[in-house]
PDB file of C-alpha atoms in Angstrom:
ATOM      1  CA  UNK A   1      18.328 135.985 210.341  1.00 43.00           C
ATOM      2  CA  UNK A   2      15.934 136.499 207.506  1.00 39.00           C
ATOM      3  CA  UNK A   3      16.138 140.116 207.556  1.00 38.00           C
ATOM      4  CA  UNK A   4      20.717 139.840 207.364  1.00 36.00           C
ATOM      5  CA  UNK A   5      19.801 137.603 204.173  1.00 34.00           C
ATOM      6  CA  UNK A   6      17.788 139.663 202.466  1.00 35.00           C
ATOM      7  CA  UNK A   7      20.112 142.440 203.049  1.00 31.00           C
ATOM      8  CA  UNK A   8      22.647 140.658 201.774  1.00 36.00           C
ATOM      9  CA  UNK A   9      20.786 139.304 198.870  1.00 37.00           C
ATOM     10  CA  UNK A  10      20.020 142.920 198.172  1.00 36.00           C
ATOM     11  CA  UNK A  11      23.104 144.307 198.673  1.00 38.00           C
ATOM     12  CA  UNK A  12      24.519 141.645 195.946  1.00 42.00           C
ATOM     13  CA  UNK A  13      22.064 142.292 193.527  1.00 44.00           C
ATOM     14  CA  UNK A  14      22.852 146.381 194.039  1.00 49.00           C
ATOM     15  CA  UNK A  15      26.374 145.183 193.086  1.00 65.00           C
ATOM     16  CA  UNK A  16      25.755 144.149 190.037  1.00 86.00           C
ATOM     17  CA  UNK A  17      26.858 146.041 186.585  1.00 90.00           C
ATOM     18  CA  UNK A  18      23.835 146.497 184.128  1.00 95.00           C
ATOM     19  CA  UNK A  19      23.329 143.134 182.119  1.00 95.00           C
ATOM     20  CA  UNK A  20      22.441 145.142 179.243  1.00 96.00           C
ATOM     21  CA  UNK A  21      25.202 147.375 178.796  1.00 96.00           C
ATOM     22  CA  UNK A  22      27.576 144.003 179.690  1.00 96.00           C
ATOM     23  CA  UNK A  23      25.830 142.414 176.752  1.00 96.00           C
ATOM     24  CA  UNK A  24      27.049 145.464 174.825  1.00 97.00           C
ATOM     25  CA  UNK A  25      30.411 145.721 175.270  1.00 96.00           C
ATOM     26  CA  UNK A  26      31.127 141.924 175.530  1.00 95.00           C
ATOM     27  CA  UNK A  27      29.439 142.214 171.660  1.00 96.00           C
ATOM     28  CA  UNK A  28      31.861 145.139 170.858  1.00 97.00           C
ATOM     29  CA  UNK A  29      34.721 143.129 172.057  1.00 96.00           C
ATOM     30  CA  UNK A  30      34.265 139.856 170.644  1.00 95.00           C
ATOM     31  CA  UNK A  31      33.242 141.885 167.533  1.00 97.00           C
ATOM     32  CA  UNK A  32      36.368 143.949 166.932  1.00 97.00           C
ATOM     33  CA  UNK A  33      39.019 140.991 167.923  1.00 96.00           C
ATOM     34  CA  UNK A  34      37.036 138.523 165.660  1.00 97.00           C
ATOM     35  CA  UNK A  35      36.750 140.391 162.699  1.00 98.00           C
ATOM     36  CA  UNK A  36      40.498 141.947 163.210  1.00 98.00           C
ATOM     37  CA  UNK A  37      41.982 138.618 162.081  1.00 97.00           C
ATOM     38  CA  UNK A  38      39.315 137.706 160.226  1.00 97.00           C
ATOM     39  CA  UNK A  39      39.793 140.232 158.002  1.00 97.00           C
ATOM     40  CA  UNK A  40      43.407 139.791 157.563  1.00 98.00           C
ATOM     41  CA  UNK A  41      42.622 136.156 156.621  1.00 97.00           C
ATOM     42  CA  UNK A  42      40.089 137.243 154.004  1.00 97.00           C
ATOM     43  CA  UNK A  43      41.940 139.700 152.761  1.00 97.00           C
ATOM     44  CA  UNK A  44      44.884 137.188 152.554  1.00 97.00           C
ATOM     45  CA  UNK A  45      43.130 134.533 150.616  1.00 97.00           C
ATOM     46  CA  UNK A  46      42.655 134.497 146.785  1.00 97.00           C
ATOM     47  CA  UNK A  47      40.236 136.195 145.500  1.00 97.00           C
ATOM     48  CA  UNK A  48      37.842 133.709 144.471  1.00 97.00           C
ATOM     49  CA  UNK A  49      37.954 132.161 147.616  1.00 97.00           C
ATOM     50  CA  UNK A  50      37.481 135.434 149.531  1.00 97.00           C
ATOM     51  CA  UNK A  51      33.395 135.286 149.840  1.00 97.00           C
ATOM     52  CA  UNK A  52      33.457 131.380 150.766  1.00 98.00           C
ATOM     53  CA  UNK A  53      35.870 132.287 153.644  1.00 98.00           C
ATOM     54  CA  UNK A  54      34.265 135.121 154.760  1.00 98.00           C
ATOM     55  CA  UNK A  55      30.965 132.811 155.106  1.00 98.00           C
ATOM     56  CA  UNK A  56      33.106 130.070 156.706  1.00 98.00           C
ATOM     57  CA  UNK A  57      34.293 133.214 158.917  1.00 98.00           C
ATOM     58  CA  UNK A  58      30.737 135.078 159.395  1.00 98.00           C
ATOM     59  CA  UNK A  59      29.249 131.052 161.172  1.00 98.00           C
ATOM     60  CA  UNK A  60      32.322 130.582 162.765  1.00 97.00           C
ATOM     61  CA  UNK A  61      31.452 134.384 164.906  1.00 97.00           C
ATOM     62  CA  UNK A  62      28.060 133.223 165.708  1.00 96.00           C
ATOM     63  CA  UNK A  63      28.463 130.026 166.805  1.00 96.00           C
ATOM     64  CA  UNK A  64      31.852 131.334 168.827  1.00 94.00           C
ATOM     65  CA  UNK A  65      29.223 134.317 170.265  1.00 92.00           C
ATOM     66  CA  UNK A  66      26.636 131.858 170.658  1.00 92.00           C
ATOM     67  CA  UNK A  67      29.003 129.840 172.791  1.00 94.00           C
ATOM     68  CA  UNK A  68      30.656 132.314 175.096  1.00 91.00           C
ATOM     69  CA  UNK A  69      28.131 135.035 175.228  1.00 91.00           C
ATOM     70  CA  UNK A  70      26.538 133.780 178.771  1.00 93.00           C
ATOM     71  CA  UNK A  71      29.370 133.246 180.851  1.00 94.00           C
ATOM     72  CA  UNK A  72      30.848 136.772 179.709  1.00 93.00           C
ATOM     73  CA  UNK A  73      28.042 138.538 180.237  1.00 94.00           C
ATOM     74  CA  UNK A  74      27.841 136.963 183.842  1.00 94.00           C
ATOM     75  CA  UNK A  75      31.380 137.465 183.970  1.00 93.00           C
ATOM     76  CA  UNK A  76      31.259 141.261 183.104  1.00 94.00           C
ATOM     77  CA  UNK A  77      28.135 141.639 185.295  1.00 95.00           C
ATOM     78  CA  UNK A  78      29.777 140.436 188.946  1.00 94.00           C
ATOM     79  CA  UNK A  79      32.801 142.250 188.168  1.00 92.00           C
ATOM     80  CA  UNK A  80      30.588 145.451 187.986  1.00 92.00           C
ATOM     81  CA  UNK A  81      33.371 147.680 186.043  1.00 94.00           C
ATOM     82  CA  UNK A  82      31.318 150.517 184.771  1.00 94.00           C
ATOM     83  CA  UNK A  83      34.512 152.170 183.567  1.00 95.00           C
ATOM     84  CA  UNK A  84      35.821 149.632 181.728  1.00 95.00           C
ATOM     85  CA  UNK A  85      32.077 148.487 180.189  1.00 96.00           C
ATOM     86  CA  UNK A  86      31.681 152.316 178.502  1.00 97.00           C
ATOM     87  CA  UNK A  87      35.238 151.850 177.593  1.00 97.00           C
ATOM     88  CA  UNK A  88      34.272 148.607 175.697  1.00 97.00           C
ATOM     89  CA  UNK A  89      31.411 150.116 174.647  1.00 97.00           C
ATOM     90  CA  UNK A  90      32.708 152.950 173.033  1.00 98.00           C
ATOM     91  CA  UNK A  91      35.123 151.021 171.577  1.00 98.00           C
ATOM     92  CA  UNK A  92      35.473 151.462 167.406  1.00 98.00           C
ATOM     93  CA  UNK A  93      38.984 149.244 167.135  1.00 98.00           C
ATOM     94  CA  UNK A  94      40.311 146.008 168.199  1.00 97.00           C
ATOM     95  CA  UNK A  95      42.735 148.258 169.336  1.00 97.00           C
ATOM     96  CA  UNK A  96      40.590 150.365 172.059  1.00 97.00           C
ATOM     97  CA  UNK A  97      39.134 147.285 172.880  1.00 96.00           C
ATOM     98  CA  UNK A  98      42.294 145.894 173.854  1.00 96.00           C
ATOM     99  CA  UNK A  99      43.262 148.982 175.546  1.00 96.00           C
ATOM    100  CA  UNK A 100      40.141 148.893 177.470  1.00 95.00           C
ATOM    101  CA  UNK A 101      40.486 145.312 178.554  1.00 90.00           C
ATOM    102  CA  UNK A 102      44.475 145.997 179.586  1.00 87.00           C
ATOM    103  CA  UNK A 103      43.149 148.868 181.839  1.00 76.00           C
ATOM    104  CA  UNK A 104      41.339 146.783 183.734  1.00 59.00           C
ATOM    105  CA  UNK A 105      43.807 144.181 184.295  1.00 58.00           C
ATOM    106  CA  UNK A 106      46.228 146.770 185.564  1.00 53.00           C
ATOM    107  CA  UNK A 107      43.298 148.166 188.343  1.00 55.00           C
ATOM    108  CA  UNK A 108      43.680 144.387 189.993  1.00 54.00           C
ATOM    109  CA  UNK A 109      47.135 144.745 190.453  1.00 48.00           C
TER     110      UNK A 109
END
């Protein structure tokens, strides 16, 4: 009995993607989507108002990242995508990222 649960423990633990590289592309992702609309808003506002917003904007990313960084990295890590973590990686737009992310939800269908 203790052997089937180690081997099971193991195998789970072998099924795991990288927590580093899930930390990575989770980063990229929330990065590119944030800033996206965050720079539209900026760059919608008056000028003088432009570098409180984008202060307003800049705390509003970290504590959002603060927030949801753990349960996405988890997230990312059980799923064990490799594909779609170099995709998000490698990712220099909000619209790659999004590409990335839609591949993956077509592979569960």
């Amino acid at each position: 009995m203790r052997v089937s649960l180690a081997l099971v423990m193991l195998f789970a633990v072998a099924c795991q993607g990288d927590p580093k590289k899930c930390e990575q592309a989770v980063r990229n992702y929330h990065s590119l989507l944030f800033w996206e609309k965050a720079d539209q808003d900026i760059g919608s506002a008056a000028p003088a108002d432009r570098d409180a917003l984008r202060k307003e904007k800049t705390a509003q990313f970290q504590h959002e990242e603060t927030r949801a960084l753990p349960t996405l990295i988890s997230q990312c890590t059980t799923a064990n995508n490799e594909d779609q973590v170099s995709c998000l990686i490698a990712a220099k737009t909000a619209a790659q990222a999004r590409k990335c992310a839609d591949q993956a939800e077509m592979q569960k269908k």
